Amino acid sequence: MKKLICIECPKGCHLEINDNLQVRGNSCIRGKNYAINEVTCPKRIVTSTVYIDSKLICRLPVMTEHEIPKEKMFEVIKELNKVKISAPIKCRDVIIENVCDTHVNVIATRTIEK
Amino acid sequence: MAKVYDLVVVGGGSAGLASALSAYEKGIQDILIIEKEPFLGGILQQCIHNGFGLHTFKEQLSGPEYAQRFIDEVKKTKIQIKLNTYVNKITPEKEIYYSNDEEGFCLIQARCIIMATGCIERTPGAILLEGKRISGILTAGQAQKYLNIDGYLVGKKVFILGSGDIGLIMARRMTLEGAKVMGVAEIMPYSNGLSRNIAQCLNDFNIPLYLSHTVKEVKGKEHVEQVVIAKVDEQFHYIKDSELIFDVDTLILSVGLLPYNTILESMGAKMTYTKGAFVDEYCQTSIPGVFACGNALHVHDLVDYVTDEAKLAGQGAAKYILHDLKVEAKNTLTINGNGISYIVPQQYNLENISNELIFKFRVKRPFQNVKLVIKEDDRIIKSIHKNHLLPAEMEMLKLNKSLFTSSASTLTFEICEVAK
């Protein structure tokens, strides 16, 4: 039996998962999936910023489009710190495809027109 | 003659954008948003982490993306925007003095105003932080702006005082960018941040949380060199020989937020002890036609709730402009009973409610397995079982109008312990 706090939403349900991957304490399906992932292959969304050449700002906020394996978080940040892009950028534009072989793209989360 | 606007919204953050859009949808076209920064979105633009919008959009968005959705909507409308513009003064007659580089110092007249001015962070002075005022002491929001907007990591070895959510978010953010976060101290015996942030921001990176601890001394010549923390008892007195010393170059404070209302206060609006305005069911302040919403009204944990509240304020503003708000009818006052620290709204007029009343409140301390009892005068109208109640988590309650009688003069919320 393992106790977890669900991170899927701000409610923060207190979850319990046993060796047969049965989940208790969740109030939605996200909580169940989170608990199973957390004991089999923990994953996280990574958010950061990248350098952008723009008249308005100097850092563009980005995030992984889906969760990536937790142990690759630092590797992804390292990749992001190499990126240099220029405006215009639209929110949801792909900044890095398949980052660190995770099959997940890094996308922009802000529109910068100039 | 000063130019006249139907509605002026002060602040272009999450509350300002949603309230302007909501008034626009209700038929008010002549709207001006005044924003002091060079872009819309407010504090969301520096909150680059995910977790926003689960209620509103059923998706996990970053702060900037949540803001972007509203910015894109506003740009489709005729809502006017003034960026880089600072509101200097507003009179009770709704004359607004503002200044910016292009126009200089200007005066306009509003028929209706929504104050969506957000909140500010408590400072080292506000918490009487002991030790020197040397460089390397920053609030969590400052550190966040430096890192996420300007691209500077403010320290390599960091200690965080206060377990507020921004502090926890910054612990993770700075760790990912290569800083070593030595620990987080919280003076209360429980955390002030959301449980999920303790899990994903501290536990994920093995950052220790020291409950019932606070900073006793900050040491260093010109820059922070050491932070000394100590354990405290129930009266917050230091416990002897409990000191822990950390060699750090940065101390970050995440010790609470306060609604930012200097203008509203100077206009003479009635304020509450939480520094927000005293408002009714549509977020209207004691000055008719002046509304307040978002973190300026009370500090929220979730932007989704800010959006909901701002929409309500926008609807109220539209009703006010269209002379659709009843003002003479009897108001009911809300009362903070046992265990409740505040309730918004502070009063309501049942005649203005079409189907449900929305209350937001916080508790004074953590509770487990209790009943939330709601009384109209002395009559219990609702009793709700609650497994967990935390001061860090704002509670929202929607109650159907049919539960209420319009003759009540007070509505009391209180926490009752359940007999074991």
Short mmCIF file of C-alpha atoms in Angstrom, two decimals:
data_model
loop_
_atom_site.label_atom_id
_atom_site.label_comp_id
_atom_site.label_asym_id
_atom_site.label_seq_id
_atom_site.Cartn_x
_atom_site.Cartn_y
_atom_site.Cartn_z
CA MET A 1 0.00 0.00 0.00
CA LYS A 2 1.41 3.36 -1.03
CA LYS A 3 0.00 6.78 -0.11
CA LEU A 4 0.14 9.60 -2.65
CA ILE A 5 -1.17 13.12 -3.07
CA CYS A 6 -2.76 13.54 -6.48
CA ILE A 7 -1.20 16.41 -8.46
CA GLU A 8 -3.68 16.39 -11.34
CA CYS A 9 -5.73 19.28 -9.99
CA PRO A 10 -5.65 21.67 -7.03
CA LYS A 11 -8.02 19.48 -5.05
CA GLY A 12 -5.03 17.28 -4.08
CA CYS A 13 -6.87 14.03 -3.29
CA HIS A 14 -5.22 11.66 -0.81
CA LEU A 15 -4.72 8.48 -2.84
CA GLU A 16 -3.88 4.94 -1.80
CA ILE A 17 -2.63 2.33 -4.25
CA ASN A 18 -1.90 -1.34 -3.48
CA ASP A 19 0.41 -3.85 -5.20
CA ASN A 20 -2.41 -4.91 -7.56
CA LEU A 21 -2.68 -1.28 -8.74
CA GLN A 22 -6.07 -0.76 -7.13
CA VAL A 23 -6.59 2.92 -6.32
CA ARG A 24 -8.63 4.39 -3.48
CA GLY A 25 -9.35 7.99 -2.46
CA ASN A 26 -9.50 9.43 -5.98
CA SER A 27 -12.49 11.55 -6.97
CA CYS A 28 -12.00 11.21 -10.72
CA ILE A 29 -10.38 9.05 -13.40
CA ARG A 30 -7.35 11.36 -13.58
CA GLY A 31 -6.49 10.45 -9.99
CA LYS A 32 -6.63 6.74 -10.76
CA ASN A 33 -4.38 7.13 -13.79
CA TYR A 34 -2.00 9.35 -11.86
CA ALA A 35 -1.59 6.81 -9.06
CA ILE A 36 -0.95 3.94 -11.48
CA ASN A 37 1.59 5.99 -13.45
CA GLU A 38 3.24 7.18 -10.26
CA VAL A 39 4.11 3.64 -9.13
CA THR A 40 4.90 2.25 -12.59
CA CYS A 41 6.47 5.13 -14.56
CA PRO A 42 6.21 8.55 -12.90
CA LYS A 43 5.64 11.36 -15.39
CA ARG A 44 5.54 15.13 -15.22
CA ILE A 45 4.75 18.11 -17.43
CA VAL A 46 7.84 20.33 -17.71
CA THR A 47 7.43 24.09 -18.06
CA SER A 48 10.22 26.59 -18.66
CA THR A 49 11.18 29.50 -20.90
CA VAL A 50 13.40 29.83 -23.99
CA TYR A 51 15.30 32.76 -25.44
CA ILE A 52 13.24 34.79 -27.91
CA ASP A 53 14.27 37.69 -30.11
CA SER A 54 11.29 40.06 -29.79
CA LYS A 55 10.55 43.75 -29.33
CA LEU A 56 8.30 43.00 -26.39
CA ILE A 57 9.88 40.31 -24.21
CA CYS A 58 13.08 38.25 -23.95
CA ARG A 59 11.79 34.89 -22.64
CA LEU A 60 9.08 32.81 -24.26
CA PRO A 61 7.16 30.47 -21.91
CA VAL A 62 7.04 26.87 -23.13
CA MET A 63 5.88 23.48 -21.89
CA THR A 64 5.90 19.83 -22.83
CA GLU A 65 2.62 19.07 -24.62
CA HIS A 66 2.15 15.96 -22.47
CA GLU A 67 3.82 14.40 -19.44
CA ILE A 68 7.36 13.10 -19.91
CA PRO A 69 9.20 10.55 -17.73
CA LYS A 70 10.16 12.25 -14.50
CA GLU A 71 13.83 11.29 -14.74
CA LYS A 72 14.17 13.20 -18.03
CA MET A 73 13.11 16.57 -16.54
CA PHE A 74 16.61 17.99 -16.18
CA GLU A 75 17.63 16.74 -19.62
CA VAL A 76 14.67 18.54 -21.19
CA ILE A 77 15.54 21.78 -19.38
CA LYS A 78 19.09 21.47 -20.75
CA GLU A 79 17.74 21.20 -24.31
CA LEU A 80 15.48 24.20 -23.77
CA ASN A 81 18.39 26.34 -22.66
CA LYS A 82 20.01 25.82 -26.11
CA VAL A 83 16.96 27.16 -28.00
CA LYS A 84 17.07 30.55 -29.70
CA ILE A 85 14.01 31.64 -31.66
CA SER A 86 12.53 34.82 -33.08
CA ALA A 87 9.07 36.39 -33.02
CA PRO A 88 6.41 36.05 -34.36
CA ILE A 89 5.37 32.95 -32.42
CA LYS A 90 1.86 31.71 -31.86
CA CYS A 91 0.70 30.03 -28.67
CA ARG A 92 0.88 26.20 -29.24
CA ASP A 93 3.58 26.47 -31.97
CA VAL A 94 6.00 23.53 -31.68
CA ILE A 95 9.39 24.71 -30.37
CA ILE A 96 11.13 21.30 -30.15
CA GLU A 97 9.79 18.12 -31.73
CA ASN A 98 10.17 14.85 -29.82
CA VAL A 99 12.28 16.42 -27.10
CA CYS A 100 14.99 14.06 -25.75
CA ASP A 101 13.33 11.09 -27.55
CA THR A 102 10.27 11.28 -25.31
CA HIS A 103 7.87 11.37 -28.32
CA VAL A 104 6.54 14.59 -26.78
CA ASN A 105 6.79 18.05 -28.31
CA VAL A 106 7.66 21.25 -26.50
CA ILE A 107 5.17 23.99 -27.37
CA ALA A 108 4.97 27.76 -26.88
CA THR A 109 2.39 28.90 -24.35
CA ARG A 110 2.25 32.56 -25.33
CA THR A 111 1.62 34.46 -28.57
CA ILE A 112 4.31 37.00 -29.40
CA GLU A 113 3.40 39.05 -32.47
CA LYS A 114 6.60 41.05 -32.90
CA MET B 1 -15.12 68.04 -21.13
CA ALA B 2 -13.57 64.75 -20.12
CA LYS B 3 -14.18 61.82 -22.45
CA VAL B 4 -16.86 59.52 -21.02
CA TYR B 5 -16.76 55.70 -21.01
CA ASP B 6 -19.60 53.42 -19.94
CA LEU B 7 -17.16 51.10 -18.17
CA VAL B 8 -13.52 51.48 -17.21
CA VAL B 9 -11.70 48.38 -15.96
CA VAL B 10 -8.56 49.10 -13.93
CA GLY B 11 -6.15 46.22 -14.45
CA GLY B 12 -5.69 43.94 -17.47
CA GLY B 13 -4.97 40.70 -15.66
CA SER B 14 -7.20 37.65 -15.34
CA ALA B 15 -9.92 39.51 -13.41
CA GLY B 16 -9.87 42.62 -15.60
CA LEU B 17 -10.03 40.67 -18.87
CA ALA B 18 -12.84 38.34 -17.77
CA SER B 19 -14.93 41.13 -16.24
CA ALA B 20 -14.61 43.31 -19.36
CA LEU B 21 -15.58 40.38 -21.61
CA SER B 22 -18.54 39.51 -19.44
CA ALA B 23 -19.87 43.10 -19.44
CA TYR B 24 -19.35 43.17 -23.23
CA GLU B 25 -21.38 39.99 -23.65
CA LYS B 26 -24.17 41.64 -21.65
CA GLY B 27 -24.36 44.46 -24.19
CA ILE B 28 -21.91 47.07 -22.89
CA GLN B 29 -19.70 48.11 -25.83
CA ASP B 30 -18.00 51.26 -24.60
CA ILE B 31 -15.35 49.66 -22.39
CA LEU B 32 -11.78 50.72 -21.63
CA ILE B 33 -9.18 48.51 -19.92
CA ILE B 34 -6.25 50.34 -18.32
CA GLU B 35 -3.09 48.26 -17.75
CA LYS B 36 0.21 49.50 -16.30
CA GLU B 37 2.40 46.82 -17.93
CA PRO B 38 3.31 46.78 -21.66
CA PHE B 39 1.14 43.66 -22.13
CA LEU B 40 -2.14 42.21 -20.91
CA GLY B 41 -2.38 39.10 -18.70
CA GLY B 42 -1.16 40.42 -15.37
CA ILE B 43 0.62 38.05 -13.01
CA LEU B 44 -0.33 35.05 -15.20
CA GLN B 45 2.45 36.02 -17.62
CA GLN B 46 5.10 35.11 -15.05
CA CYS B 47 3.26 31.99 -13.81
CA ILE B 48 4.65 29.76 -16.57
CA HIS B 49 3.85 26.49 -14.74
CA ASN B 50 0.90 24.31 -15.73
CA GLY B 51 -2.28 23.60 -13.82
CA PHE B 52 -4.37 26.58 -14.85
CA GLY B 53 -7.78 26.27 -16.45
CA LEU B 54 -8.92 22.81 -15.35
CA HIS B 55 -12.29 24.22 -14.30
CA THR B 56 -12.74 26.81 -17.06
CA PHE B 57 -11.31 24.95 -20.07
CA LYS B 58 -11.03 21.34 -18.79
CA GLU B 59 -7.37 21.44 -19.82
CA GLN B 60 -4.05 21.93 -18.05
CA LEU B 61 -2.74 25.25 -19.32
CA SER B 62 0.23 27.40 -18.33
CA GLY B 63 -0.51 30.84 -16.89
CA PRO B 64 0.42 32.71 -20.10
CA GLU B 65 -1.76 30.38 -22.19
CA TYR B 66 -4.72 30.85 -19.85
CA ALA B 67 -4.26 34.61 -20.22
CA GLN B 68 -3.82 34.25 -24.01
CA ARG B 69 -7.30 32.73 -24.37
CA PHE B 70 -8.84 35.85 -22.81
CA ILE B 71 -6.52 38.25 -24.63
CA ASP B 72 -7.53 36.65 -27.96
CA GLU B 73 -11.23 37.02 -27.02
CA VAL B 74 -10.81 40.66 -26.02
CA LYS B 75 -9.04 41.40 -29.31
CA LYS B 76 -12.12 40.16 -31.21
CA THR B 77 -14.28 42.80 -29.49
CA LYS B 78 -14.46 46.60 -29.55
CA ILE B 79 -13.06 46.79 -26.02
CA GLN B 80 -10.42 49.53 -25.92
CA ILE B 81 -7.08 49.01 -24.21
CA LYS B 82 -4.48 51.40 -22.85
CA LEU B 83 -1.16 49.68 -22.03
CA ASN B 84 1.78 51.22 -20.15
CA THR B 85 -0.80 53.37 -18.44
CA TYR B 86 -0.95 54.11 -14.74
CA VAL B 87 -4.09 55.19 -12.90
CA ASN B 88 -3.06 57.93 -10.50
CA LYS B 89 -6.35 58.79 -8.86
CA ILE B 90 -10.07 58.10 -9.04
CA THR B 91 -12.65 60.34 -7.40
CA PRO B 92 -15.87 58.99 -5.81
CA GLU B 93 -17.63 60.68 -8.77
CA LYS B 94 -15.73 58.22 -11.03
CA GLU B 95 -13.38 60.73 -12.61
CA ILE B 96 -10.22 58.82 -13.51
CA TYR B 97 -6.81 60.49 -13.72
CA TYR B 98 -4.24 58.40 -15.59
CA SER B 99 -0.86 58.97 -17.17
CA ASN B 100 1.23 57.39 -19.91
CA ASP B 101 4.13 58.32 -22.19
CA GLU B 102 2.02 59.13 -25.25
CA GLU B 103 -0.84 61.17 -23.78
CA GLY B 104 0.74 62.55 -20.62
CA PHE B 105 -1.60 63.21 -17.70
CA CYS B 106 -5.28 62.77 -18.61
CA LEU B 107 -8.76 62.85 -17.13
CA ILE B 108 -11.68 60.67 -18.20
CA GLN B 109 -15.13 60.07 -16.76
CA ALA B 110 -16.56 56.57 -16.20
CA ARG B 111 -20.20 55.66 -15.63
CA CYS B 112 -19.08 52.46 -13.98
CA ILE B 113 -15.70 51.14 -12.78
CA ILE B 114 -14.36 47.66 -12.10
CA MET B 115 -11.26 47.56 -9.91
CA ALA B 116 -9.20 44.51 -10.87
CA THR B 117 -5.89 45.63 -9.42
CA GLY B 118 -4.66 42.30 -8.09
CA CYS B 119 -2.61 41.78 -4.96
CA ILE B 120 0.86 42.45 -3.58
CA GLU B 121 3.30 40.27 -1.67
CA ARG B 122 4.07 40.67 1.99
CA THR B 123 7.61 42.00 2.39
CA PRO B 124 10.49 41.34 4.84
CA GLY B 125 9.29 44.40 6.77
CA ALA B 126 5.71 43.16 6.88
CA ILE B 127 6.73 39.98 8.72
CA LEU B 128 9.37 41.72 10.87
CA LEU B 129 12.08 39.46 9.44
CA GLU B 130 15.03 39.43 11.80
CA GLY B 131 18.59 40.10 10.71
CA LYS B 132 20.15 42.37 8.16
CA ARG B 133 18.53 43.92 5.10
CA ILE B 134 21.30 42.87 2.74
CA SER B 135 21.01 41.98 -0.92
CA GLY B 136 19.80 38.50 -1.74
CA ILE B 137 16.44 38.72 0.04
CA LEU B 138 13.57 38.63 -2.44
CA THR B 139 9.89 37.87 -2.45
CA ALA B 140 8.89 34.77 -4.42
CA GLY B 141 7.04 36.85 -7.00
CA GLN B 142 10.09 39.05 -7.57
CA ALA B 143 12.31 36.01 -8.07
CA GLN B 144 9.67 34.59 -10.41
CA LYS B 145 9.56 37.76 -12.51
CA TYR B 146 13.36 37.90 -12.75
CA LEU B 147 13.54 34.27 -13.87
CA ASN B 148 10.47 33.84 -16.07
CA ILE B 149 10.13 37.28 -17.64
CA ASP B 150 13.70 38.64 -17.59
CA GLY B 151 15.67 35.37 -17.70
CA TYR B 152 17.85 35.77 -14.58
CA LEU B 153 18.28 33.10 -11.91
CA VAL B 154 18.59 35.14 -8.70
CA GLY B 155 20.59 32.63 -6.66
CA LYS B 156 22.52 29.37 -6.68
CA LYS B 157 21.90 28.25 -3.09
CA VAL B 158 18.48 29.18 -1.88
CA PHE B 159 16.40 29.00 1.29
CA ILE B 160 12.66 29.71 1.20
CA LEU B 161 10.66 31.15 4.08
CA GLY B 162 6.93 30.43 3.94
CA SER B 163 5.14 27.59 2.22
CA GLY B 164 2.84 29.72 0.08
CA ASP B 165 2.24 28.33 -3.39
CA ILE B 166 4.50 30.76 -5.25
CA GLY B 167 7.37 29.82 -2.96
CA LEU B 168 6.82 26.12 -3.62
CA ILE B 169 6.54 26.71 -7.37
CA MET B 170 9.78 28.70 -7.25
CA ALA B 171 11.52 25.92 -5.30
CA ARG B 172 10.89 23.57 -8.24
CA ARG B 173 11.54 26.16 -10.91
CA MET B 174 14.90 27.25 -9.49
CA THR B 175 15.92 23.63 -8.88
CA LEU B 176 15.22 22.77 -12.51
CA GLU B 177 17.30 25.75 -13.63
CA GLY B 178 20.27 24.56 -11.60
CA ALA B 179 19.92 26.18 -8.18
CA LYS B 180 20.12 24.14 -4.97
CA VAL B 181 17.10 24.78 -2.74
CA MET B 182 18.18 23.86 0.78
CA GLY B 183 14.76 23.89 2.40
CA VAL B 184 11.47 25.62 3.08
CA ALA B 185 10.52 26.86 6.56
CA GLU B 186 6.91 27.37 7.60
CA ILE B 187 6.06 29.01 10.92
CA MET B 188 2.69 27.27 11.15
CA PRO B 189 2.47 23.56 12.05
CA TYR B 190 0.83 22.95 8.65
CA SER B 191 1.63 23.99 5.11
CA ASN B 192 0.11 27.09 3.57
CA GLY B 193 0.36 25.79 0.03
CA LEU B 194 -1.77 23.35 -1.91
CA SER B 195 -1.01 19.70 -1.10
CA ARG B 196 -0.24 19.01 -4.76
CA ASN B 197 2.50 21.64 -4.70
CA ILE B 198 4.13 20.06 -1.64
CA ALA B 199 4.10 16.78 -3.60
CA GLN B 200 5.29 17.94 -7.00
CA CYS B 201 7.52 20.88 -6.04
CA LEU B 202 9.20 19.71 -2.82
CA ASN B 203 8.89 15.90 -2.55
CA ASP B 204 9.84 15.39 -6.22
CA PHE B 205 13.19 17.08 -5.58
CA ASN B 206 13.75 15.93 -1.98
CA ILE B 207 13.51 19.51 -0.67
CA PRO B 208 12.85 19.40 3.09
CA LEU B 209 9.88 21.28 4.59
CA TYR B 210 10.48 22.50 8.14
CA LEU B 211 7.07 23.02 9.77
CA SER B 212 6.84 25.17 12.93
CA HIS B 213 10.15 26.80 11.91
CA THR B 214 11.00 30.34 10.96
CA VAL B 215 14.03 32.43 10.09
CA LYS B 216 15.76 33.67 13.22
CA GLU B 217 18.64 35.49 11.58
CA VAL B 218 19.99 36.46 8.18
CA LYS B 219 23.78 36.76 8.15
CA GLY B 220 26.17 38.31 5.65
CA LYS B 221 28.20 41.47 5.00
CA GLU B 222 26.67 42.91 1.85
CA HIS B 223 24.96 39.82 0.48
CA VAL B 224 23.16 36.94 2.17
CA GLU B 225 25.71 34.33 3.35
CA GLN B 226 23.80 32.35 5.97
CA VAL B 227 20.23 31.86 7.08
CA VAL B 228 19.55 30.62 10.61
CA ILE B 229 16.19 29.00 11.24
CA ALA B 230 14.72 27.88 14.56
CA LYS B 231 11.77 25.86 15.72
CA VAL B 232 8.89 27.75 17.34
CA ASP B 233 6.35 26.76 19.99
CA GLU B 234 2.59 27.36 19.81
CA GLN B 235 3.04 31.03 20.74
CA PHE B 236 5.68 31.36 17.97
CA HIS B 237 8.52 31.77 20.48
CA TYR B 238 11.86 30.28 19.45
CA ILE B 239 12.65 26.96 21.04
CA LYS B 240 16.11 27.00 22.62
CA ASP B 241 18.91 25.13 20.81
CA SER B 242 16.70 24.27 17.84
CA GLU B 243 18.68 26.40 15.38
CA LEU B 244 19.70 25.08 11.97
CA ILE B 245 22.19 26.98 9.82
CA PHE B 246 22.16 27.02 6.02
CA ASP B 247 24.93 28.45 3.83
CA VAL B 248 22.94 30.17 1.10
CA ASP B 249 23.17 33.18 -1.17
CA THR B 250 19.45 33.86 -1.42
CA LEU B 251 16.45 33.98 0.90
CA ILE B 252 13.09 33.90 -0.79
CA LEU B 253 9.94 34.94 1.04
CA SER B 254 6.60 33.38 0.27
CA VAL B 255 4.70 34.69 3.24
CA GLY B 256 1.36 35.76 1.92
CA LEU B 257 -0.43 38.10 -0.42
CA LEU B 258 -2.58 41.13 0.29
CA PRO B 259 -5.25 42.66 -1.96
CA TYR B 260 -3.88 45.84 -3.53
CA ASN B 261 -6.46 48.57 -3.11
CA THR B 262 -4.78 51.93 -2.48
CA ILE B 263 -7.02 53.67 -5.02
CA LEU B 264 -10.24 52.07 -3.83
CA GLU B 265 -9.37 52.99 -0.25
CA SER B 266 -8.64 56.59 -1.20
CA MET B 267 -12.05 56.75 -2.89
CA GLY B 268 -13.61 56.02 0.49
CA ALA B 269 -14.94 52.53 -0.25
CA LYS B 270 -15.74 50.46 2.83
CA MET B 271 -12.93 47.92 3.33
CA THR B 272 -12.67 44.69 5.33
CA TYR B 273 -9.90 43.42 7.59
CA THR B 274 -8.57 41.18 4.81
CA LYS B 275 -7.76 44.42 2.86
CA GLY B 276 -10.40 43.76 0.23
CA ALA B 277 -13.52 45.81 -0.33
CA PHE B 278 -16.87 45.14 1.34
CA VAL B 279 -19.02 43.92 -1.57
CA ASP B 280 -22.46 42.61 -2.45
CA GLU B 281 -23.62 39.66 -4.57
CA TYR B 282 -22.34 41.28 -7.78
CA CYS B 283 -19.03 42.41 -6.27
CA GLN B 284 -20.29 45.99 -6.02
CA THR B 285 -18.46 48.02 -3.36
CA SER B 286 -20.04 50.52 -0.98
CA ILE B 287 -19.66 53.14 -3.76
CA PRO B 288 -22.53 52.55 -6.22
CA GLY B 289 -21.21 51.66 -9.68
CA VAL B 290 -17.75 50.72 -8.43
CA PHE B 291 -17.04 47.00 -8.45
CA ALA B 292 -14.03 44.96 -7.28
CA CYS B 293 -13.03 41.43 -8.23
CA GLY B 294 -10.20 38.95 -8.41
CA ASN B 295 -7.23 39.12 -6.06
CA ALA B 296 -7.99 42.78 -5.36
CA LEU B 297 -11.16 41.61 -3.63
CA HIS B 298 -9.68 38.59 -1.85
CA VAL B 299 -6.67 36.42 -2.65
CA HIS B 300 -7.63 33.34 -4.64
CA ASP B 301 -5.71 30.05 -5.02
CA LEU B 302 -7.16 29.31 -8.45
CA VAL B 303 -7.38 31.61 -11.44
CA ASP B 304 -10.48 29.71 -12.54
CA TYR B 305 -12.29 31.11 -9.50
CA VAL B 306 -10.95 34.59 -10.31
CA THR B 307 -12.49 34.26 -13.76
CA ASP B 308 -15.87 33.21 -12.34
CA GLU B 309 -15.89 36.07 -9.87
CA ALA B 310 -14.84 38.58 -12.53
CA LYS B 311 -17.63 37.41 -14.84
CA LEU B 312 -20.07 38.08 -12.02
CA ALA B 313 -18.62 41.58 -11.51
CA GLY B 314 -18.89 42.20 -15.28
CA GLN B 315 -22.55 41.14 -15.24
CA GLY B 316 -23.15 43.38 -12.24
CA ALA B 317 -21.49 46.31 -13.98
CA ALA B 318 -23.63 45.76 -17.08
CA LYS B 319 -26.78 45.63 -14.93
CA TYR B 320 -25.71 48.83 -13.16
CA ILE B 321 -25.14 50.65 -16.45
CA LEU B 322 -28.48 49.39 -17.81
CA HIS B 323 -30.26 50.40 -14.53
CA ASP B 324 -31.15 46.79 -13.83
CA LEU B 325 -29.85 46.47 -10.25
CA LYS B 326 -32.26 46.86 -7.37
CA VAL B 327 -30.73 49.02 -4.68
CA GLU B 328 -33.50 49.92 -2.20
CA ALA B 329 -34.39 46.39 -1.15
CA LYS B 330 -33.22 44.87 2.10
CA ASN B 331 -29.70 43.50 2.33
CA THR B 332 -28.60 40.46 4.28
CA LEU B 333 -25.18 40.60 5.98
CA THR B 334 -22.92 37.55 6.00
CA ILE B 335 -21.28 36.76 9.34
CA ASN B 336 -18.04 34.85 9.97
CA GLY B 337 -19.04 32.35 12.63
CA ASN B 338 -16.85 29.86 14.50
CA GLY B 339 -13.75 28.86 12.53
CA ILE B 340 -14.44 31.10 9.52
CA SER B 341 -11.92 33.81 8.67
CA TYR B 342 -13.85 35.61 5.93
CA ILE B 343 -16.80 35.31 3.56
CA VAL B 344 -17.31 37.02 0.20
CA PRO B 345 -19.76 38.66 -0.42
CA GLN B 346 -20.22 40.52 2.83
CA GLN B 347 -23.83 41.31 1.99
CA TYR B 348 -26.42 40.35 -0.60
CA ASN B 349 -29.78 41.41 -1.88
CA LEU B 350 -31.86 38.36 -2.69
CA GLU B 351 -33.96 40.29 -5.22
CA ASN B 352 -30.95 40.64 -7.50
CA ILE B 353 -30.26 36.89 -7.60
CA SER B 354 -31.79 34.92 -10.46
CA ASN B 355 -31.07 31.33 -9.40
CA GLU B 356 -28.10 30.75 -7.11
CA LEU B 357 -25.91 32.57 -4.61
CA ILE B 358 -22.17 32.01 -4.65
CA PHE B 359 -20.17 32.29 -1.45
CA LYS B 360 -16.43 32.07 -1.06
CA PHE B 361 -14.79 31.64 2.31
CA ARG B 362 -11.73 30.44 4.16
CA VAL B 363 -11.32 28.75 7.52
CA LYS B 364 -9.04 30.03 10.28
CA ARG B 365 -7.23 26.73 10.89
CA PRO B 366 -7.25 23.18 9.48
CA PHE B 367 -10.35 21.09 10.26
CA GLN B 368 -11.09 17.43 9.68
CA ASN B 369 -14.44 15.68 9.65
CA VAL B 370 -16.61 18.68 10.58
CA LYS B 371 -19.93 20.20 9.59
CA LEU B 372 -20.25 23.52 7.84
CA VAL B 373 -23.49 24.99 9.16
CA ILE B 374 -25.26 27.88 7.45
CA LYS B 375 -27.87 29.84 9.40
CA GLU B 376 -30.30 32.51 8.28
CA ASP B 377 -30.59 34.53 11.48
CA ASP B 378 -31.01 31.62 13.96
CA ARG B 379 -32.50 29.11 11.52
CA ILE B 380 -30.22 26.41 10.05
CA ILE B 381 -30.80 26.28 6.28
CA LYS B 382 -27.95 23.98 5.31
CA SER B 383 -25.46 21.66 6.96
CA ILE B 384 -22.65 20.16 4.90
CA HIS B 385 -20.18 17.49 5.98
CA LYS B 386 -16.53 18.34 5.20
CA ASN B 387 -13.66 15.84 5.39
CA HIS B 388 -10.86 18.39 5.05
CA LEU B 389 -10.83 22.17 5.39
CA LEU B 390 -7.55 24.08 5.13
CA PRO B 391 -6.84 27.82 5.45
CA ALA B 392 -4.73 27.53 2.29
CA GLU B 393 -7.68 26.33 0.25
CA MET B 394 -10.51 28.71 -0.54
CA GLU B 395 -13.93 27.07 -0.37
CA MET B 396 -16.66 27.93 -2.82
CA LEU B 397 -20.31 27.18 -2.22
CA LYS B 398 -23.18 27.62 -4.65
CA LEU B 399 -26.59 27.63 -2.97
CA ASN B 400 -29.97 27.70 -4.67
CA LYS B 401 -32.03 30.83 -4.12
CA SER B 402 -34.98 28.73 -2.94
CA LEU B 403 -33.11 27.97 0.32
CA PHE B 404 -33.26 31.61 1.40
CA THR B 405 -35.90 33.97 2.73
CA SER B 406 -35.57 37.65 1.86
CA SER B 407 -36.50 38.81 5.37
CA ALA B 408 -33.29 37.49 7.02
CA SER B 409 -30.94 40.17 8.28
CA THR B 410 -27.90 37.91 8.69
CA LEU B 411 -26.46 34.74 7.20
CA THR B 412 -23.89 32.99 9.41
CA PHE B 413 -21.35 30.37 8.35
CA GLU B 414 -19.84 28.30 11.15
CA ILE B 415 -17.81 25.14 11.65
CA CYS B 416 -19.25 22.58 14.08
CA GLU B 417 -17.18 19.69 15.34
CA VAL B 418 -18.88 16.34 14.76
CA ALA B 419 -19.20 14.22 17.88
CA LYS B 420 -17.10 11.08 17.54
#
